[in-house]
Amino acid sequence: MQGAVLYGPRDVRFEERDDPKIIKPTDAVIRIAAACVCGSDLWPYRGIQPTAQPTPMGHEYCGTVQELGSAVKSIKRGQFVIGSFFASDNTCLNCQIGYQSSCQHRELVGGAQAPLLRVPLADGTLVATPDIPSEELIPSLLTLSDVMGTGWFAADAANVKPGSTVAVVGDGAVGLLGVLSAKQMGAERIIAMSRHPSRQKLACDFGATDIVTERGDDGVARIRELTNGIGADSVLECVGTQESMVQAISSTRPGGYVGYVGVPHGVELEGEKLFFSHVHLHGGPAPVRRFLPELVDLVWKRKINPGKVFDLSLPLGQVADAYRAMDERRAIKVLLHP
C-alpha cells in the first residue's frame, strides 16, 4: 500500500509502505474509511519536534475491521470502529478510573494516513458503531478518534457545568470542538479567542457567545472585562505554548479550572504566580477511550455534528497538500479520503 511518511521538516511523501499485519494476538487491522491531519502533526512537520527517521504519519482513524488476532473477542470482522491515538487494554487500574491514555500497557497508534492500519490492544481500544454508518456521518465519527474527544476532555478537565462561563484559548480544531463540548455540557457563556473570521464563525455555530481577538495580557484584560473583572469559571487551553498557558491561567477566576490539552512546547510555569492564582489545573493527553461510547451515541443520534470542523477534503494521495494547507492556516482541518 501507499501511505504518508514524514522525512523531515515540511517533507511529507506519499510512498510505498508494507501492508500492516497482525503481529500480536491482541491486534486488529482496519481498512480506513477516512483519515486526517492533526494540529499536533504540524509540530514535527515544522521541525519543532525533531524526526530522527522516516516516520509513518497519522493517528486519527475510523474504518472497517479486516483482520483480527486470535485473542480479540469484543470486536468482529466487518464492524465499523473508532479508536484512540493511544491503544489501551481498558482493564488496568489507570484505565478503570478513566485514564486510558495512561494505560499501563499503552501503545501509540501511528500510520493512519494510509488505506490500512494495525491497531494494538484492539479489545480495549476500538469501539464499534451500532451499524455501518452513512457517508455523511463519517467525518463526525472520525473526529471522535482525537480532536472531539480531546476537546471534550478539555471541557471535562475544566469542570464545565450548566450555567458556567467558559473561555477557550485556541481556535484550531480542538479549541473549536472544545466550544462545542462546553455547549453540550450546558455552559451559559462561551468566550472563544480567535483572530480568524472563518474560525470565529464556526465557533459561533458551535455555541460561542463572545469572540475575543486580543492575545496575551490584552486578551486576559478583555476576558476580565467581559466577566466583571473576575475571570471565567472554566478555561480550555488548546494550544500548548507558553503564551497560551499563561493566558489561560490568568483568565481564570480564583477557584476556577483550567483544562489543558495542547501538547506543550516550551511551557514553564512560575511557581509563585501559580500559587497565588488559586486555579485548578488538570489536563494531559486526552483519555479519548473514556468518552467514545457517549460521543458515538451523540453523533449517531445527530445531536452533535463535529465533522463541520473539516473545511477541506483531499484524496489521501494529496496528503502533502493537506499538510501545507494546515501549516499555512488555509484550512482548519483536512479530511483525507482513500
PDB file of C-alpha atoms in Angstrom, residues 78-325:
ATOM      1  CA  GLY A  78     -16.855  -6.156   9.193  1.00  0.00           C
ATOM      2  CA  GLN A  79     -17.711  -3.844  12.080  1.00  0.00           C
ATOM      3  CA  PHE A  80     -17.164  -0.115  11.714  1.00  0.00           C
ATOM      4  CA  VAL A  81     -14.899   1.024  14.542  1.00  0.00           C
ATOM      5  CA  ILE A  82     -13.214   4.085  16.025  1.00  0.00           C
ATOM      6  CA  GLY A  83     -10.215   4.110  18.335  1.00  0.00           C
ATOM      7  CA  SER A  84      -7.942   6.481  20.202  1.00  0.00           C
ATOM      8  CA  PHE A  85      -4.434   7.600  19.286  1.00  0.00           C
ATOM      9  CA  PHE A  86      -3.297   5.631  22.358  1.00  0.00           C
ATOM     10  CA  ALA A  87      -4.078   1.928  22.371  1.00  0.00           C
ATOM     11  CA  SER A  88      -5.124   0.714  25.814  1.00  0.00           C
ATOM     12  CA  ASP A  89      -6.153  -2.570  27.383  1.00  0.00           C
ATOM     13  CA  ASN A  90      -9.083  -0.841  29.159  1.00  0.00           C
ATOM     14  CA  THR A  91      -8.641  -3.194  32.116  1.00  0.00           C
ATOM     15  CA  CYS A  92      -5.640  -1.912  34.124  1.00  0.00           C
ATOM     16  CA  LEU A  93      -6.171   0.352  37.137  1.00  0.00           C
ATOM     17  CA  ASN A  94      -5.480   3.540  35.200  1.00  0.00           C
ATOM     18  CA  CYS A  95      -7.993   2.521  32.531  1.00  0.00           C
ATOM     19  CA  GLN A  96     -10.604   1.590  35.110  1.00  0.00           C
ATOM     20  CA  ILE A  97     -10.502   5.096  36.596  1.00  0.00           C
ATOM     21  CA  GLY A  98     -10.867   6.633  33.141  1.00  0.00           C
ATOM     22  CA  TYR A  99      -7.295   7.457  32.124  1.00  0.00           C
ATOM     23  CA  GLN A 100      -6.781   5.070  29.232  1.00  0.00           C
ATOM     24  CA  SER A 101      -4.145   7.367  27.713  1.00  0.00           C
ATOM     25  CA  SER A 102      -2.043   6.439  30.782  1.00  0.00           C
ATOM     26  CA  CYS A 103      -2.778   2.728  30.419  1.00  0.00           C
ATOM     27  CA  GLN A 104      -0.023   0.646  31.971  1.00  0.00           C
ATOM     28  CA  HIS A 105       0.310  -1.152  28.629  1.00  0.00           C
ATOM     29  CA  ARG A 106      -0.436   1.752  26.299  1.00  0.00           C
ATOM     30  CA  GLU A 107       0.956   1.948  22.785  1.00  0.00           C
ATOM     31  CA  LEU A 108       0.909   4.888  20.401  1.00  0.00           C
ATOM     32  CA  VAL A 109      -1.146   4.262  17.283  1.00  0.00           C
ATOM     33  CA  GLY A 110       0.533   5.684  14.181  1.00  0.00           C
ATOM     34  CA  GLY A 111       0.489   5.393  10.422  1.00  0.00           C
ATOM     35  CA  ALA A 112      -3.226   6.067   9.940  1.00  0.00           C
ATOM     36  CA  GLN A 113      -2.737   8.288   6.856  1.00  0.00           C
ATOM     37  CA  ALA A 114      -2.900   5.142   4.731  1.00  0.00           C
ATOM     38  CA  PRO A 115      -5.516   2.667   3.468  1.00  0.00           C
ATOM     39  CA  LEU A 116      -4.866   0.109   6.250  1.00  0.00           C
ATOM     40  CA  LEU A 117      -3.898   0.413   9.919  1.00  0.00           C
ATOM     41  CA  ARG A 118      -2.789  -2.022  12.598  1.00  0.00           C
ATOM     42  CA  VAL A 119      -4.393  -1.265  15.966  1.00  0.00           C
ATOM     43  CA  PRO A 120      -2.821  -2.894  19.051  1.00  0.00           C
ATOM     44  CA  LEU A 121      -4.904  -3.947  22.077  1.00  0.00           C
ATOM     45  CA  ALA A 122      -7.988  -3.984  19.876  1.00  0.00           C
ATOM     46  CA  ASP A 123     -10.428  -5.178  22.548  1.00  0.00           C
ATOM     47  CA  GLY A 124      -9.648  -2.248  24.806  1.00  0.00           C
ATOM     48  CA  THR A 125      -9.060   0.379  22.128  1.00  0.00           C
ATOM     49  CA  LEU A 126     -11.751   0.026  19.478  1.00  0.00           C
ATOM     50  CA  VAL A 127     -15.413   0.951  19.865  1.00  0.00           C
ATOM     51  CA  ALA A 128     -17.911  -0.247  17.258  1.00  0.00           C
ATOM     52  CA  THR A 129     -20.757   1.889  15.943  1.00  0.00           C
ATOM     53  CA  PRO A 130     -24.298   0.463  16.123  1.00  0.00           C
ATOM     54  CA  ASP A 131     -24.202  -0.289  12.383  1.00  0.00           C
ATOM     55  CA  ILE A 132     -22.284   0.685   9.259  1.00  0.00           C
ATOM     56  CA  PRO A 133     -22.610   4.491   9.155  1.00  0.00           C
ATOM     57  CA  SER A 134     -23.800   6.563   6.231  1.00  0.00           C
ATOM     58  CA  GLU A 135     -21.172   8.618   4.403  1.00  0.00           C
ATOM     59  CA  GLU A 136     -22.442  11.833   5.984  1.00  0.00           C
ATOM     60  CA  LEU A 137     -21.611  10.596   9.495  1.00  0.00           C
ATOM     61  CA  ILE A 138     -18.048   9.503   8.783  1.00  0.00           C
ATOM     62  CA  PRO A 139     -16.399  12.946   9.215  1.00  0.00           C
ATOM     63  CA  SER A 140     -18.022  13.393  12.624  1.00  0.00           C
ATOM     64  CA  LEU A 141     -17.133   9.857  13.693  1.00  0.00           C
ATOM     65  CA  LEU A 142     -13.533  10.465  12.621  1.00  0.00           C
ATOM     66  CA  THR A 143     -13.251  13.493  14.934  1.00  0.00           C
ATOM     67  CA  LEU A 144     -14.023  11.241  17.895  1.00  0.00           C
ATOM     68  CA  SER A 145     -10.680   9.494  17.448  1.00  0.00           C
ATOM     69  CA  ASP A 146      -8.888  12.605  18.707  1.00  0.00           C
ATOM     70  CA  VAL A 147      -9.998  16.211  18.312  1.00  0.00           C
ATOM     71  CA  MET A 148     -13.589  15.872  19.538  1.00  0.00           C
ATOM     72  CA  GLY A 149     -12.504  13.552  22.347  1.00  0.00           C
ATOM     73  CA  THR A 150      -9.693  15.939  23.227  1.00  0.00           C
ATOM     74  CA  GLY A 151     -11.970  18.997  23.176  1.00  0.00           C
ATOM     75  CA  TRP A 152     -14.418  17.065  25.371  1.00  0.00           C
ATOM     76  CA  PHE A 153     -11.650  16.182  27.824  1.00  0.00           C
ATOM     77  CA  ALA A 154     -10.569  19.835  27.946  1.00  0.00           C
ATOM     78  CA  ALA A 155     -14.094  20.798  28.985  1.00  0.00           C
ATOM     79  CA  ASP A 156     -14.363  17.891  31.409  1.00  0.00           C
ATOM     80  CA  ALA A 157     -10.986  18.692  32.992  1.00  0.00           C
ATOM     81  CA  ALA A 158     -12.022  22.354  33.279  1.00  0.00           C
ATOM     82  CA  ASN A 159     -15.125  21.295  35.220  1.00  0.00           C
ATOM     83  CA  VAL A 160     -17.589  22.871  32.801  1.00  0.00           C
ATOM     84  CA  LYS A 161     -21.023  22.884  34.424  1.00  0.00           C
ATOM     85  CA  PRO A 162     -24.509  24.019  33.343  1.00  0.00           C
ATOM     86  CA  GLY A 163     -24.742  27.801  33.593  1.00  0.00           C
ATOM     87  CA  SER A 164     -20.987  28.375  33.765  1.00  0.00           C
ATOM     88  CA  THR A 165     -18.818  30.881  31.914  1.00  0.00           C
ATOM     89  CA  VAL A 166     -16.134  29.273  29.765  1.00  0.00           C
ATOM     90  CA  ALA A 167     -13.212  30.713  27.810  1.00  0.00           C
ATOM     91  CA  VAL A 168     -11.433  28.754  25.079  1.00  0.00           C
ATOM     92  CA  VAL A 169      -7.811  29.572  24.214  1.00  0.00           C
ATOM     93  CA  GLY A 170      -7.031  28.305  20.709  1.00  0.00           C
ATOM     94  CA  ASP A 171      -9.119  28.285  17.540  1.00  0.00           C
ATOM     95  CA  GLY A 172      -7.776  25.119  15.935  1.00  0.00           C
ATOM     96  CA  ALA A 173      -9.924  22.027  15.613  1.00  0.00           C
ATOM     97  CA  VAL A 174      -9.523  21.081  19.290  1.00  0.00           C
ATOM     98  CA  GLY A 175     -10.402  24.570  20.511  1.00  0.00           C
ATOM     99  CA  LEU A 176     -13.446  24.771  18.243  1.00  0.00           C
ATOM    100  CA  LEU A 177     -14.645  21.365  19.401  1.00  0.00           C
ATOM    101  CA  GLY A 178     -13.934  22.469  22.962  1.00  0.00           C
ATOM    102  CA  VAL A 179     -16.533  25.172  22.296  1.00  0.00           C
ATOM    103  CA  LEU A 180     -18.964  22.504  21.074  1.00  0.00           C
ATOM    104  CA  SER A 181     -18.205  20.364  24.134  1.00  0.00           C
ATOM    105  CA  ALA A 182     -18.781  23.247  26.545  1.00  0.00           C
ATOM    106  CA  LYS A 183     -22.092  23.994  24.830  1.00  0.00           C
ATOM    107  CA  GLN A 184     -23.144  20.346  25.081  1.00  0.00           C
ATOM    108  CA  MET A 185     -22.250  20.368  28.799  1.00  0.00           C
ATOM    109  CA  GLY A 186     -24.553  23.324  29.412  1.00  0.00           C
ATOM    110  CA  ALA A 187     -22.239  26.331  29.614  1.00  0.00           C
ATOM    111  CA  GLU A 188     -24.233  29.567  29.515  1.00  0.00           C
ATOM    112  CA  ARG A 189     -21.473  31.807  28.178  1.00  0.00           C
ATOM    113  CA  ILE A 190     -18.631  30.640  25.946  1.00  0.00           C
ATOM    114  CA  ILE A 191     -15.863  33.071  25.021  1.00  0.00           C
ATOM    115  CA  ALA A 192     -13.824  31.935  22.022  1.00  0.00           C
ATOM    116  CA  MET A 193     -10.436  33.539  21.453  1.00  0.00           C
ATOM    117  CA  SER A 194      -9.792  33.857  17.717  1.00  0.00           C
ATOM    118  CA  ARG A 195      -8.489  36.324  15.150  1.00  0.00           C
ATOM    119  CA  HIS A 196      -9.695  34.440  12.077  1.00  0.00           C
ATOM    120  CA  PRO A 197     -13.187  35.191  10.665  1.00  0.00           C
ATOM    121  CA  SER A 198     -13.827  31.652   9.337  1.00  0.00           C
ATOM    122  CA  ARG A 199     -12.907  30.139  12.695  1.00  0.00           C
ATOM    123  CA  GLN A 200     -14.919  32.758  14.571  1.00  0.00           C
ATOM    124  CA  LYS A 201     -17.970  31.844  12.504  1.00  0.00           C
ATOM    125  CA  LEU A 202     -17.564  28.130  13.197  1.00  0.00           C
ATOM    126  CA  ALA A 203     -17.044  28.845  16.906  1.00  0.00           C
ATOM    127  CA  CYS A 204     -20.349  30.718  16.926  1.00  0.00           C
ATOM    128  CA  ASP A 205     -22.026  27.853  15.049  1.00  0.00           C
ATOM    129  CA  PHE A 206     -20.756  25.511  17.756  1.00  0.00           C
ATOM    130  CA  GLY A 207     -22.097  27.709  20.578  1.00  0.00           C
ATOM    131  CA  ALA A 208     -19.702  30.585  21.288  1.00  0.00           C
ATOM    132  CA  THR A 209     -21.474  33.658  22.654  1.00  0.00           C
ATOM    133  CA  ASP A 210     -18.485  36.041  22.559  1.00  0.00           C
ATOM    134  CA  ILE A 211     -15.349  36.415  20.443  1.00  0.00           C
ATOM    135  CA  VAL A 212     -12.102  37.867  21.803  1.00  0.00           C
ATOM    136  CA  THR A 213      -9.467  38.777  19.216  1.00  0.00           C
ATOM    137  CA  GLU A 214      -6.813  40.040  21.626  1.00  0.00           C
ATOM    138  CA  ARG A 215      -3.967  37.845  22.877  1.00  0.00           C
ATOM    139  CA  GLY A 216      -1.585  37.845  25.826  1.00  0.00           C
ATOM    140  CA  ASP A 217      -2.202  40.464  28.506  1.00  0.00           C
ATOM    141  CA  ASP A 218      -4.709  42.248  26.277  1.00  0.00           C
ATOM    142  CA  GLY A 219      -6.661  39.025  25.862  1.00  0.00           C
ATOM    143  CA  VAL A 220      -6.701  38.453  29.618  1.00  0.00           C
ATOM    144  CA  ALA A 221      -7.879  42.020  30.190  1.00  0.00           C
ATOM    145  CA  ARG A 222     -10.690  41.570  27.676  1.00  0.00           C
ATOM    146  CA  ILE A 223     -11.900  38.351  29.314  1.00  0.00           C
ATOM    147  CA  ARG A 224     -11.863  40.007  32.713  1.00  0.00           C
ATOM    148  CA  GLU A 225     -13.794  42.926  31.255  1.00  0.00           C
ATOM    149  CA  LEU A 226     -16.413  40.503  29.923  1.00  0.00           C
ATOM    150  CA  THR A 227     -16.669  38.768  33.317  1.00  0.00           C
ATOM    151  CA  ASN A 228     -16.980  41.845  35.546  1.00  0.00           C
ATOM    152  CA  GLY A 229     -13.308  41.708  36.481  1.00  0.00           C
ATOM    153  CA  ILE A 230     -13.495  38.179  37.899  1.00  0.00           C
ATOM    154  CA  GLY A 231     -12.393  35.777  35.149  1.00  0.00           C
ATOM    155  CA  ALA A 232     -14.001  32.684  33.664  1.00  0.00           C
ATOM    156  CA  ASP A 233     -15.191  29.711  35.700  1.00  0.00           C
ATOM    157  CA  SER A 234     -13.514  27.317  33.264  1.00  0.00           C
ATOM    158  CA  VAL A 235     -10.791  27.870  30.678  1.00  0.00           C
ATOM    159  CA  LEU A 236      -9.830  25.385  27.976  1.00  0.00           C
ATOM    160  CA  GLU A 237      -6.170  25.628  26.891  1.00  0.00           C
ATOM    161  CA  CYS A 238      -5.929  24.073  23.434  1.00  0.00           C
ATOM    162  CA  VAL A 239      -2.598  25.283  22.006  1.00  0.00           C
ATOM    163  CA  GLY A 240       0.398  24.238  24.120  1.00  0.00           C
ATOM    164  CA  THR A 241       2.598  27.351  24.066  1.00  0.00           C
ATOM    165  CA  GLN A 242       3.910  29.444  26.936  1.00  0.00           C
ATOM    166  CA  GLU A 243       1.682  32.355  25.932  1.00  0.00           C
ATOM    167  CA  SER A 244      -1.471  30.251  25.681  1.00  0.00           C
ATOM    168  CA  MET A 245      -0.945  28.541  29.044  1.00  0.00           C
ATOM    169  CA  VAL A 246      -0.213  31.801  30.886  1.00  0.00           C
ATOM    170  CA  GLN A 247      -3.199  33.401  29.181  1.00  0.00           C
ATOM    171  CA  ALA A 248      -5.436  30.518  30.224  1.00  0.00           C
ATOM    172  CA  ILE A 249      -4.369  30.596  33.877  1.00  0.00           C
ATOM    173  CA  SER A 250      -4.597  34.390  34.040  1.00  0.00           C
ATOM    174  CA  SER A 251      -8.095  34.352  32.526  1.00  0.00           C
ATOM    175  CA  THR A 252      -9.480  32.008  35.201  1.00  0.00           C
ATOM    176  CA  ARG A 253     -11.200  33.250  38.344  1.00  0.00           C
ATOM    177  CA  PRO A 254      -9.841  32.224  41.764  1.00  0.00           C
ATOM    178  CA  GLY A 255     -11.192  28.740  42.420  1.00  0.00           C
ATOM    179  CA  GLY A 256     -11.773  28.204  38.718  1.00  0.00           C
ATOM    180  CA  TYR A 257     -10.444  25.435  36.492  1.00  0.00           C
ATOM    181  CA  VAL A 258      -8.058  25.182  33.539  1.00  0.00           C
ATOM    182  CA  GLY A 259      -8.302  22.112  31.322  1.00  0.00           C
ATOM    183  CA  TYR A 260      -5.098  21.947  29.286  1.00  0.00           C
ATOM    184  CA  VAL A 261      -4.822  19.655  26.286  1.00  0.00           C
ATOM    185  CA  GLY A 262      -2.440  21.492  23.940  1.00  0.00           C
ATOM    186  CA  VAL A 263       0.739  19.411  23.574  1.00  0.00           C
ATOM    187  CA  PRO A 264       3.246  21.608  25.487  1.00  0.00           C
ATOM    188  CA  HIS A 265       6.279  23.059  23.766  1.00  0.00           C
ATOM    189  CA  GLY A 266       8.486  25.283  25.896  1.00  0.00           C
ATOM    190  CA  VAL A 267       5.899  25.777  28.647  1.00  0.00           C
ATOM    191  CA  GLU A 268       7.315  26.733  32.060  1.00  0.00           C
ATOM    192  CA  LEU A 269       5.125  27.973  34.917  1.00  0.00           C
ATOM    193  CA  GLU A 270       6.281  30.330  37.651  1.00  0.00           C
ATOM    194  CA  GLY A 271       5.558  28.682  40.978  1.00  0.00           C
ATOM    195  CA  GLU A 272       4.760  31.820  42.979  1.00  0.00           C
ATOM    196  CA  LYS A 273       2.263  33.152  40.422  1.00  0.00           C
ATOM    197  CA  LEU A 274       0.630  29.754  40.199  1.00  0.00           C
ATOM    198  CA  PHE A 275       0.499  29.511  43.993  1.00  0.00           C
ATOM    199  CA  PHE A 276      -1.382  32.793  44.371  1.00  0.00           C
ATOM    200  CA  SER A 277      -3.720  32.235  41.429  1.00  0.00           C
ATOM    201  CA  HIS A 278      -5.904  29.703  43.307  1.00  0.00           C
ATOM    202  CA  VAL A 279      -6.579  27.974  39.983  1.00  0.00           C
ATOM    203  CA  HIS A 280      -7.120  24.241  39.466  1.00  0.00           C
ATOM    204  CA  LEU A 281      -5.023  22.761  36.649  1.00  0.00           C
ATOM    205  CA  HIS A 282      -5.816  19.433  35.036  1.00  0.00           C
ATOM    206  CA  GLY A 283      -5.090  18.008  31.610  1.00  0.00           C
ATOM    207  CA  GLY A 284      -2.712  15.954  29.534  1.00  0.00           C
ATOM    208  CA  PRO A 285      -3.183  13.520  26.651  1.00  0.00           C
ATOM    209  CA  ALA A 286      -6.928  13.026  26.387  1.00  0.00           C
ATOM    210  CA  PRO A 287      -8.294   9.668  27.544  1.00  0.00           C
ATOM    211  CA  VAL A 288     -10.410   9.517  24.395  1.00  0.00           C
ATOM    212  CA  ARG A 289     -11.459   5.905  25.032  1.00  0.00           C
ATOM    213  CA  ARG A 290     -13.329   7.001  28.183  1.00  0.00           C
ATOM    214  CA  PHE A 291     -15.614   9.250  26.149  1.00  0.00           C
ATOM    215  CA  LEU A 292     -16.005   7.233  22.938  1.00  0.00           C
ATOM    216  CA  PRO A 293     -19.259   5.394  23.775  1.00  0.00           C
ATOM    217  CA  GLU A 294     -21.032   8.623  24.785  1.00  0.00           C
ATOM    218  CA  LEU A 295     -19.680  10.597  21.830  1.00  0.00           C
ATOM    219  CA  VAL A 296     -20.536   7.869  19.315  1.00  0.00           C
ATOM    220  CA  ASP A 297     -24.090   7.933  20.673  1.00  0.00           C
ATOM    221  CA  LEU A 298     -24.317  11.727  20.343  1.00  0.00           C
ATOM    222  CA  VAL A 299     -23.071  11.637  16.745  1.00  0.00           C
ATOM    223  CA  TRP A 300     -25.194   8.615  15.813  1.00  0.00           C
ATOM    224  CA  LYS A 301     -28.340  10.358  17.101  1.00  0.00           C
ATOM    225  CA  ARG A 302     -27.246  13.546  15.291  1.00  0.00           C
ATOM    226  CA  LYS A 303     -27.179  15.592  18.462  1.00  0.00           C
ATOM    227  CA  ILE A 304     -23.738  16.959  17.592  1.00  0.00           C
ATOM    228  CA  ASN A 305     -22.008  17.480  14.250  1.00  0.00           C
ATOM    229  CA  PRO A 306     -18.287  17.891  14.974  1.00  0.00           C
ATOM    230  CA  GLY A 307     -17.456  16.927  11.381  1.00  0.00           C
ATOM    231  CA  LYS A 308     -18.140  20.557  10.437  1.00  0.00           C
ATOM    232  CA  VAL A 309     -14.576  21.249  11.612  1.00  0.00           C
ATOM    233  CA  PHE A 310     -13.302  19.776   8.328  1.00  0.00           C
ATOM    234  CA  ASP A 311     -13.175  22.627   5.847  1.00  0.00           C
ATOM    235  CA  LEU A 312     -11.073  20.878   3.199  1.00  0.00           C
ATOM    236  CA  SER A 313     -11.248  17.344   1.842  1.00  0.00           C
ATOM    237  CA  LEU A 314      -8.499  15.809  -0.300  1.00  0.00           C
ATOM    238  CA  PRO A 315      -7.588  12.370  -1.657  1.00  0.00           C
ATOM    239  CA  LEU A 316      -5.057  10.569   0.510  1.00  0.00           C
ATOM    240  CA  GLY A 317      -2.529  10.822  -2.309  1.00  0.00           C
ATOM    241  CA  GLN A 318      -2.529  14.607  -1.861  1.00  0.00           C
ATOM    242  CA  VAL A 319      -1.527  14.387   1.802  1.00  0.00           C
ATOM    243  CA  ALA A 320       1.413  16.777   1.279  1.00  0.00           C
ATOM    244  CA  ASP A 321      -1.065  19.425   0.093  1.00  0.00           C
ATOM    245  CA  ALA A 322      -3.133  18.783   3.210  1.00  0.00           C
ATOM    246  CA  TYR A 323      -0.144  19.475   5.468  1.00  0.00           C
ATOM    247  CA  ARG A 324       0.675  22.663   3.557  1.00  0.00           C
ATOM    248  CA  ALA A 325      -2.899  23.918   3.809  1.00  0.00           C
TER     249      ALA A 325
END
